[in-house]
Structures are given as C-alpha cells and as structure tokens.
PDB file of C-alpha atoms in Angstrom:
ATOM      1  CA  THR A 144      89.885  55.834  71.495  1.00 78.00           C
ATOM      2  CA  GLU A 145      87.883  53.704  69.088  1.00 88.00           C
ATOM      3  CA  ARG A 146      89.896  50.530  69.692  1.00 91.00           C
ATOM      4  CA  VAL A 147      89.494  50.879  73.471  1.00 93.00           C
ATOM      5  CA  ALA A 148      85.743  51.462  73.101  1.00 91.00           C
ATOM      6  CA  THR A 149      85.427  48.417  70.839  1.00 92.00           C
ATOM      7  CA  TYR A 150      87.384  46.235  73.252  1.00 92.00           C
ATOM      8  CA  ASN A 151      85.259  47.341  76.248  1.00 92.00           C
ATOM      9  CA  ALA A 152      82.062  46.667  74.308  1.00 92.00           C
ATOM     10  CA  GLU A 153      82.972  43.035  73.571  1.00 93.00           C
ATOM     11  CA  PRO A 154      80.696  40.629  75.531  1.00 93.00           C
ATOM     12  CA  PHE A 155      82.101  38.544  78.317  1.00 92.00           C
ATOM     13  CA  GLN A 156      82.670  34.869  77.565  1.00 91.00           C
ATOM     14  CA  LYS A 157      81.425  33.414  80.877  1.00 89.00           C
ATOM     15  CA  ARG A 158      78.903  36.023  82.083  1.00 90.00           C
ATOM     16  CA  PRO A 159      76.358  38.347  80.542  1.00 90.00           C
ATOM     17  CA  GLY A 160      77.260  41.906  79.625  1.00 92.00           C
ATOM     18  CA  SER A 161      80.535  43.686  78.812  1.00 94.00           C
ATOM     19  CA  ARG A 162      83.035  45.937  80.464  1.00 93.00           C
ATOM     20  CA  THR A 163      81.068  48.937  79.236  1.00 93.00           C
ATOM     21  CA  SER A 164      77.775  47.667  80.630  1.00 93.00           C
ATOM     22  CA  VAL A 165      79.339  46.863  84.006  1.00 92.00           C
ATOM     23  CA  PHE A 166      80.874  50.350  84.185  1.00 92.00           C
ATOM     24  CA  THR A 167      77.572  51.985  83.249  1.00 92.00           C
ATOM     25  CA  ALA A 168      75.449  49.980  85.701  1.00 92.00           C
ATOM     26  CA  GLU A 169      77.766  49.596  88.701  1.00 91.00           C
ATOM     27  CA  GLU A 170      80.691  52.012  88.679  1.00 91.00           C
ATOM     28  CA  ARG A 171      79.472  55.238  87.092  1.00 91.00           C
ATOM     29  CA  PRO A 172      76.843  55.942  89.824  1.00 91.00           C
ATOM     30  CA  LEU A 173      79.594  55.863  92.448  1.00 91.00           C
ATOM     31  CA  LEU A 174      81.791  58.462  90.741  1.00 91.00           C
ATOM     32  CA  THR A 175      81.884  62.060  91.997  1.00 90.00           C
ATOM     33  CA  PRO A 176      82.524  65.089  89.790  1.00 88.00           C
ATOM     34  CA  LEU A 177      86.025  66.457  89.506  1.00 85.00           C
ATOM     35  CA  PRO A 178      86.769  69.611  91.556  1.00 86.00           C
ATOM     36  CA  GLN A 179      86.241  72.863  89.717  1.00 86.00           C
ATOM     37  CA  VAL A 180      89.659  74.144  90.818  1.00 80.00           C
ATOM     38  CA  ALA A 181      92.790  72.133  90.195  1.00 81.00           C
ATOM     39  CA  TYR A 182      94.693  70.933  93.273  1.00 82.00           C
ATOM     40  CA  GLU A 183      97.678  73.085  94.191  1.00 84.00           C
ATOM     41  CA  ILE A 184     100.621  72.166  96.373  1.00 89.00           C
ATOM     42  CA  SER A 185     101.004  74.738  99.145  1.00 92.00           C
ATOM     43  CA  ARG A 186     103.407  75.506 101.954  1.00 94.00           C
ATOM     44  CA  TRP A 187     102.652  76.955 105.364  1.00 96.00           C
ATOM     45  CA  VAL A 188     104.520  79.622 107.325  1.00 96.00           C
ATOM     46  CA  TYR A 189     103.539  79.928 110.977  1.00 96.00           C
ATOM     47  CA  GLY A 190     103.725  82.675 113.579  1.00 95.00           C
ATOM     48  CA  ARG A 191     104.031  85.795 111.410  1.00 94.00           C
ATOM     49  CA  ARG A 192     103.192  89.059 113.202  1.00 94.00           C
ATOM     50  CA  VAL A 193     100.849  91.641 111.715  1.00 93.00           C
ATOM     51  CA  ALA A 194     102.592  95.026 111.633  1.00 89.00           C
ATOM     52  CA  ARG A 195     101.095  98.299 112.814  1.00 82.00           C
ATOM     53  CA  ASN A 196     100.259  99.266 109.263  1.00 82.00           C
ATOM     54  CA  GLY A 197      97.931  96.257 109.009  1.00 87.00           C
ATOM     55  CA  HIS A 198     100.179  94.232 106.699  1.00 92.00           C
ATOM     56  CA  VAL A 199     102.245  91.083 107.016  1.00 94.00           C
ATOM     57  CA  ALA A 200     105.611  90.723 105.299  1.00 93.00           C
ATOM     58  CA  TRP A 201     106.407  87.908 102.900  1.00 93.00           C
ATOM     59  CA  GLU A 202     109.334  87.673 100.466  1.00 92.00           C
ATOM     60  CA  LYS A 203     110.197  91.399 100.887  1.00 88.00           C
ATOM     61  CA  ASN A 204     106.603  92.469 100.101  1.00 91.00           C
ATOM     62  CA  HIS A 205     103.567  93.308 102.230  1.00 92.00           C
ATOM     63  CA  TYR A 206     100.020  91.917 102.220  1.00 94.00           C
ATOM     64  CA  SER A 207      97.053  93.357 104.119  1.00 93.00           C
ATOM     65  CA  VAL A 208      95.304  91.686 107.057  1.00 94.00           C
ATOM     66  CA  PRO A 209      92.006  92.900 108.594  1.00 92.00           C
ATOM     67  CA  PHE A 210      92.907  95.803 110.910  1.00 88.00           C
ATOM     68  CA  ALA A 211      91.302  94.103 113.931  1.00 91.00           C
ATOM     69  CA  HIS A 212      94.220  91.629 113.896  1.00 93.00           C
ATOM     70  CA  ILE A 213      97.022  94.209 114.086  1.00 90.00           C
ATOM     71  CA  GLY A 214      99.668  93.031 116.548  1.00 91.00           C
ATOM     72  CA  THR A 215      98.540  89.387 116.511  1.00 94.00           C
ATOM     73  CA  THR A 216     100.333  86.379 115.041  1.00 96.00           C
ATOM     74  CA  ILE A 217      98.897  84.666 111.991  1.00 96.00           C
ATOM     75  CA  ASP A 218      99.792  81.839 109.605  1.00 97.00           C
ATOM     76  CA  LEU A 219     100.369  82.046 105.863  1.00 97.00           C
ATOM     77  CA  ARG A 220      99.426  79.521 103.186  1.00 96.00           C
ATOM     78  CA  ILE A 221     101.360  80.122  99.973  1.00 96.00           C
ATOM     79  CA  THR A 222     100.744  78.504  96.595  1.00 94.00           C
ATOM     80  CA  ASP A 223     102.193  79.290  93.180  1.00 90.00           C
ATOM     81  CA  ARG A 224      99.701  82.131  92.703  1.00 91.00           C
ATOM     82  CA  MET A 225      98.050  82.961  96.013  1.00 94.00           C
ATOM     83  CA  LEU A 226      98.886  84.019  99.553  1.00 96.00           C
ATOM     84  CA  GLU A 227      96.209  83.318 102.175  1.00 96.00           C
ATOM     85  CA  VAL A 228      96.198  84.600 105.761  1.00 97.00           C
ATOM     86  CA  TYR A 229      94.842  82.306 108.485  1.00 97.00           C
ATOM     87  CA  ARG A 230      94.314  82.566 112.202  1.00 95.00           C
ATOM     88  CA  GLY A 231      93.654  79.072 113.397  1.00 93.00           C
ATOM     89  CA  VAL A 232      91.224  77.531 110.908  1.00 93.00           C
ATOM     90  CA  GLU A 233      89.714  80.900 109.903  1.00 95.00           C
ATOM     91  CA  ARG A 234      90.880  82.447 106.654  1.00 95.00           C
ATOM     92  CA  LEU A 235      91.239  86.189 107.186  1.00 95.00           C
ATOM     93  CA  SER A 236      92.387  87.417 103.790  1.00 95.00           C
ATOM     94  CA  SER A 237      93.770  86.273 100.436  1.00 95.00           C
ATOM     95  CA  HIS A 238      95.937  87.960  97.799  1.00 96.00           C
ATOM     96  CA  LEU A 239      97.464  87.273  94.426  1.00 94.00           C
ATOM     97  CA  LEU A 240     101.196  86.935  94.911  1.00 94.00           C
ATOM     98  CA  LEU A 241     103.274  89.845  93.683  1.00 91.00           C
ATOM     99  CA  PRO A 242     105.586  89.033  90.751  1.00 90.00           C
ATOM    100  CA  ALA A 243     108.911  87.381  91.508  1.00 87.00           C
ATOM    101  CA  GLY A 244     111.679  89.932  91.959  1.00 86.00           C
ATOM    102  CA  SER A 245     109.425  92.695  93.294  1.00 85.00           C
ATOM    103  CA  ALA A 246     110.379  94.251  96.633  1.00 82.00           C
ATOM    104  CA  ASN A 247     108.729  96.597  99.131  1.00 79.00           C
ATOM    105  CA  GLU A 248     105.407  96.545  97.283  1.00 85.00           C
ATOM    106  CA  TYR A 249     101.955  96.335  98.873  1.00 87.00           C
ATOM    107  CA  ARG A 250      98.802  94.343  98.207  1.00 90.00           C
ATOM    108  CA  THR A 251      95.927  95.886 100.168  1.00 89.00           C
ATOM    109  CA  ASN A 252      92.292  94.805 100.247  1.00 90.00           C
ATOM    110  CA  ASP A 253      89.920  97.704 100.920  1.00 85.00           C
ATOM    111  CA  ALA A 254      87.873  95.438 103.184  1.00 87.00           C
ATOM    112  CA  ASP A 255      90.899  95.032 105.482  1.00 86.00           C
ATOM    113  CA  LEU A 256      91.088  98.774 106.235  1.00 81.00           C
ATOM    114  CA  PRO A 257      89.102 100.646 108.899  1.00 78.00           C
ATOM    115  CA  ALA A 258      85.950 102.322 107.652  1.00 68.00           C
ATOM    116  CA  GLY A 259      85.922 106.079 107.153  1.00 53.00           C
ATOM    117  CA  GLY A 260      88.922 108.415 107.239  1.00 54.00           C
ATOM    118  CA  ARG A 261      90.670 106.920 110.247  1.00 59.00           C
ATOM    119  CA  TYR A 262      93.235 105.152 108.095  1.00 61.00           C
ATOM    120  CA  GLN A 263      95.783 106.977 105.974  1.00 67.00           C
ATOM    121  CA  PRO A 264      98.427 104.909 104.175  1.00 70.00           C
ATOM    122  CA  TRP A 265     102.022 106.034 104.587  1.00 76.00           C
ATOM    123  CA  ASP A 266     103.523 107.366 101.383  1.00 84.00           C
ATOM    124  CA  ALA A 267     106.189 109.863 100.335  1.00 89.00           C
ATOM    125  CA  PRO A 268     103.916 112.972 100.430  1.00 91.00           C
ATOM    126  CA  ARG A 269     102.750 112.126 103.953  1.00 90.00           C
ATOM    127  CA  ALA A 270     106.354 111.588 105.088  1.00 92.00           C
ATOM    128  CA  ARG A 271     107.383 114.948 103.611  1.00 94.00           C
ATOM    129  CA  GLU A 272     104.456 116.607 105.387  1.00 94.00           C
ATOM    130  CA  TRP A 273     105.664 115.197 108.721  1.00 93.00           C
ATOM    131  CA  ALA A 274     109.203 116.375 107.995  1.00 95.00           C
ATOM    132  CA  GLY A 275     107.841 119.865 107.321  1.00 95.00           C
ATOM    133  CA  ARG A 276     106.407 119.956 110.840  1.00 95.00           C
ATOM    134  CA  ILE A 277     109.860 119.153 112.243  1.00 95.00           C
ATOM    135  CA  GLY A 278     111.909 121.697 110.335  1.00 95.00           C
ATOM    136  CA  PRO A 279     113.652 122.613 107.071  1.00 95.00           C
ATOM    137  CA  SER A 280     116.706 120.433 107.739  1.00 95.00           C
ATOM    138  CA  ALA A 281     114.471 117.414 108.299  1.00 95.00           C
ATOM    139  CA  VAL A 282     112.771 118.148 104.971  1.00 96.00           C
ATOM    140  CA  VAL A 283     116.152 118.132 103.222  1.00 95.00           C
ATOM    141  CA  VAL A 284     117.106 114.818 104.864  1.00 95.00           C
ATOM    142  CA  VAL A 285     113.823 113.146 103.887  1.00 95.00           C
ATOM    143  CA  ASN A 286     113.982 114.487 100.324  1.00 95.00           C
ATOM    144  CA  ARG A 287     117.531 113.187  99.896  1.00 94.00           C
ATOM    145  CA  ILE A 288     116.478 109.759 101.150  1.00 94.00           C
ATOM    146  CA  PHE A 289     113.753 109.567  98.506  1.00 92.00           C
ATOM    147  CA  GLU A 290     116.138 110.904  95.856  1.00 92.00           C
ATOM    148  CA  SER A 291     118.683 108.176  96.653  1.00 90.00           C
ATOM    149  CA  VAL A 292     116.403 105.274  95.643  1.00 88.00           C
ATOM    150  CA  PRO A 293     115.019 104.358  92.214  1.00 86.00           C
ATOM    151  CA  VAL A 294     111.423 104.143  93.485  1.00 79.00           C
ATOM    152  CA  GLU A 295     110.118 106.388  96.284  1.00 81.00           C
ATOM    153  CA  GLU A 296     108.457 103.487  98.090  1.00 80.00           C
ATOM    154  CA  GLN A 297     111.894 101.953  98.657  1.00 83.00           C
ATOM    155  CA  GLY A 298     112.915 104.952 100.775  1.00 88.00           C
ATOM    156  CA  LEU A 299     109.752 105.079 102.882  1.00 88.00           C
ATOM    157  CA  ASP A 300     111.014 102.892 105.746  1.00 86.00           C
ATOM    158  CA  ALA A 301     114.289 104.827 105.987  1.00 90.00           C
ATOM    159  CA  ALA A 302     112.454 108.163 105.999  1.00 92.00           C
ATOM    160  CA  LEU A 303     109.996 107.027 108.678  1.00 91.00           C
ATOM    161  CA  ALA A 304     112.866 105.727 110.829  1.00 91.00           C
ATOM    162  CA  VAL A 305     114.331 109.252 110.841  1.00 94.00           C
ATOM    163  CA  LEU A 306     110.993 110.951 111.508  1.00 94.00           C
ATOM    164  CA  ARG A 307     110.076 108.613 114.368  1.00 91.00           C
ATOM    165  CA  LEU A 308     113.118 109.860 116.267  1.00 93.00           C
ATOM    166  CA  ALA A 309     110.945 112.889 117.077  1.00 93.00           C
ATOM    167  CA  ARG A 310     108.747 110.625 119.212  1.00 90.00           C
ATOM    168  CA  ARG A 311     111.663 109.518 121.364  1.00 90.00           C
ATOM    169  CA  TYR A 312     113.384 112.871 121.539  1.00 92.00           C
ATOM    170  CA  SER A 313     111.702 116.039 120.227  1.00 93.00           C
ATOM    171  CA  ALA A 314     111.155 117.772 116.914  1.00 94.00           C
ATOM    172  CA  GLU A 315     113.625 120.509 117.898  1.00 94.00           C
ATOM    173  CA  ARG A 316     116.380 118.007 118.691  1.00 94.00           C
ATOM    174  CA  VAL A 317     115.797 115.984 115.523  1.00 95.00           C
ATOM    175  CA  GLU A 318     115.931 119.180 113.474  1.00 95.00           C
ATOM    176  CA  ALA A 319     119.243 120.092 115.161  1.00 94.00           C
ATOM    177  CA  ALA A 320     120.668 116.628 114.494  1.00 94.00           C
ATOM    178  CA  CYS A 321     119.642 116.858 110.828  1.00 94.00           C
ATOM    179  CA  ARG A 322     121.318 120.246 110.579  1.00 93.00           C
ATOM    180  CA  ILE A 323     124.550 118.877 112.078  1.00 92.00           C
ATOM    181  CA  ALA A 324     124.563 115.827 109.779  1.00 92.00           C
ATOM    182  CA  LEU A 325     123.942 117.948 106.695  1.00 91.00           C
ATOM    183  CA  GLY A 326     126.796 120.211 107.735  1.00 88.00           C
ATOM    184  CA  GLY A 327     129.205 117.268 107.553  1.00 83.00           C
ATOM    185  CA  ARG A 328     130.214 115.173 104.595  1.00 77.00           C
ATOM    186  CA  ILE A 329     127.138 112.915 104.600  1.00 80.00           C
ATOM    187  CA  ARG A 330     125.153 113.391 101.426  1.00 85.00           C
ATOM    188  CA  SER A 331     122.047 111.509 102.583  1.00 89.00           C
ATOM    189  CA  PRO A 332     121.862 111.168 106.390  1.00 91.00           C
ATOM    190  CA  ARG A 333     119.934 108.180 107.735  1.00 92.00           C
ATOM    191  CA  TYR A 334     118.818 106.865 111.114  1.00 92.00           C
ATOM    192  CA  ALA A 335     122.281 105.365 111.684  1.00 92.00           C
ATOM    193  CA  HIS A 336     123.825 108.857 111.416  1.00 92.00           C
ATOM    194  CA  LEU A 337     121.238 110.819 113.406  1.00 93.00           C
ATOM    195  CA  GLN A 338     120.482 108.491 116.305  1.00 93.00           C
ATOM    196  CA  PRO A 339     124.076 108.589 117.719  1.00 93.00           C
ATOM    197  CA  LEU A 340     124.031 112.397 117.606  1.00 92.00           C
ATOM    198  CA  LEU A 341     120.845 112.436 119.666  1.00 93.00           C
ATOM    199  CA  ALA A 342     121.856 109.619 122.020  1.00 92.00           C
ATOM    200  CA  THR A 343     125.126 111.356 122.917  1.00 91.00           C
ATOM    201  CA  GLY A 344     123.572 114.819 123.130  1.00 90.00           C
ATOM    202  CA  GLN A 345     125.747 116.305 120.411  1.00 89.00           C
ATOM    203  CA  ASP A 346     122.740 118.196 119.122  1.00 86.00           C
ATOM    204  CA  GLN A 347     122.597 120.017 122.483  1.00 85.00           C
ATOM    205  CA  ALA A 348     126.314 120.900 122.703  1.00 70.00           C
ATOM    206  CA  PRO A 349     126.958 124.654 123.036  1.00 65.00           C
ATOM    207  CA  ARG A 350     128.210 126.328 119.928  1.00 52.00           C
ATOM    208  CA  LEU A 351     131.909 127.007 119.870  1.00 42.00           C
ATOM    209  CA  ARG A 352     132.803 130.665 120.134  1.00 47.00           C
ATOM    210  CA  PRO A 353     134.645 132.056 117.116  1.00 51.00           C
ATOM    211  CA  PRO A 354     138.337 132.841 117.798  1.00 52.00           C
ATOM    212  CA  ARG A 355     139.048 136.399 118.845  1.00 57.00           C
ATOM    213  CA  ASP A 356     141.095 138.604 116.569  1.00 57.00           C
ATOM    214  CA  GLU A 357     144.117 139.513 118.716  1.00 54.00           C
ATOM    215  CA  PRO A 358     146.637 142.128 117.583  1.00 54.00           C
ATOM    216  CA  ALA A 359     150.019 140.835 116.544  1.00 52.00           C
ATOM    217  CA  GLU A 360     152.853 141.432 119.004  1.00 52.00           C
ATOM    218  CA  LEU A 361     155.006 144.341 117.983  1.00 53.00           C
ATOM    219  CA  GLY A 362     157.684 143.985 120.645  1.00 52.00           C
ATOM    220  CA  GLY A 363     159.769 141.118 121.999  1.00 51.00           C
ATOM    221  CA  TYR A 364     163.332 139.912 121.989  1.00 55.00           C
ATOM    222  CA  VAL A 365     164.866 140.150 118.511  1.00 57.00           C
ATOM    223  CA  ARG A 366     168.418 139.139 117.684  1.00 62.00           C
ATOM    224  CA  GLY A 367     170.227 141.590 115.456  1.00 60.00           C
ATOM    225  CA  ALA A 368     172.200 141.056 112.240  1.00 62.00           C
ATOM    226  CA  ASP A 369     175.481 140.937 114.152  1.00 65.00           C
ATOM    227  CA  TYR A 370     174.337 137.780 115.985  1.00 59.00           C
ATOM    228  CA  TYR A 371     173.636 135.820 112.807  1.00 59.00           C
ATOM    229  CA  ALA A 372     176.823 137.137 111.153  1.00 63.00           C
ATOM    230  CA  GLY A 373     178.925 135.629 113.897  1.00 60.00           C
ATOM    231  CA  GLY A 374     179.536 138.885 115.691  1.00 54.00           C
ATOM    232  CA  ALA A 375     177.898 137.681 118.928  1.00 49.00           C
ATOM    233  CA  LYS A 376     180.365 136.781 121.686  1.00 50.00           C
TER     234      LYS A 376
END
C-alpha cells in the first residue's frame, strides 16, 4: 500500500539508501519467478495392479494405463483434480478425476490403447453378442442383468462373470445352467446361481421321466354295508 511504500522509501539514518534501494539492488536479483501452477497436496497409493482391460481401479472407477503395462503393478498419485499413474519415477498416464459419487465409470486415453483394431472395449452390445453365441437362455440371463441396474455399465461385470463360465466349462453347459436357473424362481440369475449348478453337474443330470398313467384298480377287498352297520361278527 501507499503507507508501506512511503515507509520503505524513507532514507536510513546511519547509512546511505533506503529499504527500497537495498531491495532493488541486492535482493530482487536473487528472486526466482513463482511457479506457473499452484502447489497441490497429493497422496500416493502403491502397488495397484493393471487389469486385463488396461485400466486401474480407484474409488470404484477405472482409469487407463498404456496397454504395454497390463498385468504389472503401478503407483498412483492423487490430487484434488488429477490422478497420475507412475511406474518407478516414470509417469505413464494422467487423468482428470471423475466426479465424487460416480461409480463404475471409465476414463480412457486413446494413446493408452493398442493401435489398429486389436482392441475392442467391453460394453453391453458386445456382451449380448457373446451371449448370443452361447444360446437363447444365456441371452435372457444377460438381458435381465442389464435390465436390473439403472445404468447398463453397472451390470457389465456381472454379465461378463456369467459369460466367462463358458471358458471354464462349455457354451452348451452354460446354456443348460441358464435354462435351469430361469426355470426356477430366480428372476435375474447371476454367477452365484449358475456356478454351483455347473460345479455340481446339475446341468448334466438326466431328465426325469414323466410319471406313467396307470389304470385305476377296479378290484380289491371291499367291506360291505353290513360291516359298517355293525352286522359284522
């Protein structure tokens, strides 16, 4: 302010110059410019694993990492606005944080994906296409999973868990298990319903034969009216 400037400009009593002249001649040349970006407090999270889809999970959401690092462990630096992915001292990727309260959403940098058509992101249409290759009952199960959630992306993991059973068993067995589960009282079968059917072989159990229609017996021992009237001796 003006009063501060006036005070600093007053000459010294026992030496030449003023506070302003000393600052200009001696101190100002030693100053460095302020950083262009304000300092942010950050926290570090160590040893996170990059999933097969090329993303790392943080606060229920997913952020992309260069595909060459799939399966490795990386570290995360998180600030109020940014999430940065490090391996050692090398920064691999950075993302704006998703809004607070969001869940199962993805931030993906195009540069993190393989070049060309080798990479296809998993989404609801791709999951339904896989279910169609398994069978009609699997399609119904997957559709009901997506119908049971407010946003389709929230049902993707549950749908893929069901479809991946075909890798451990076979498409025919998974289709049979879906058919059995749909025939029960379960509105929207999940992995927890289908996996026990497959593990115990219930999908391979022989079908029960329908009961035979046998004629009613026309003969047999029949007590007469005299017996019930007290006439029997």
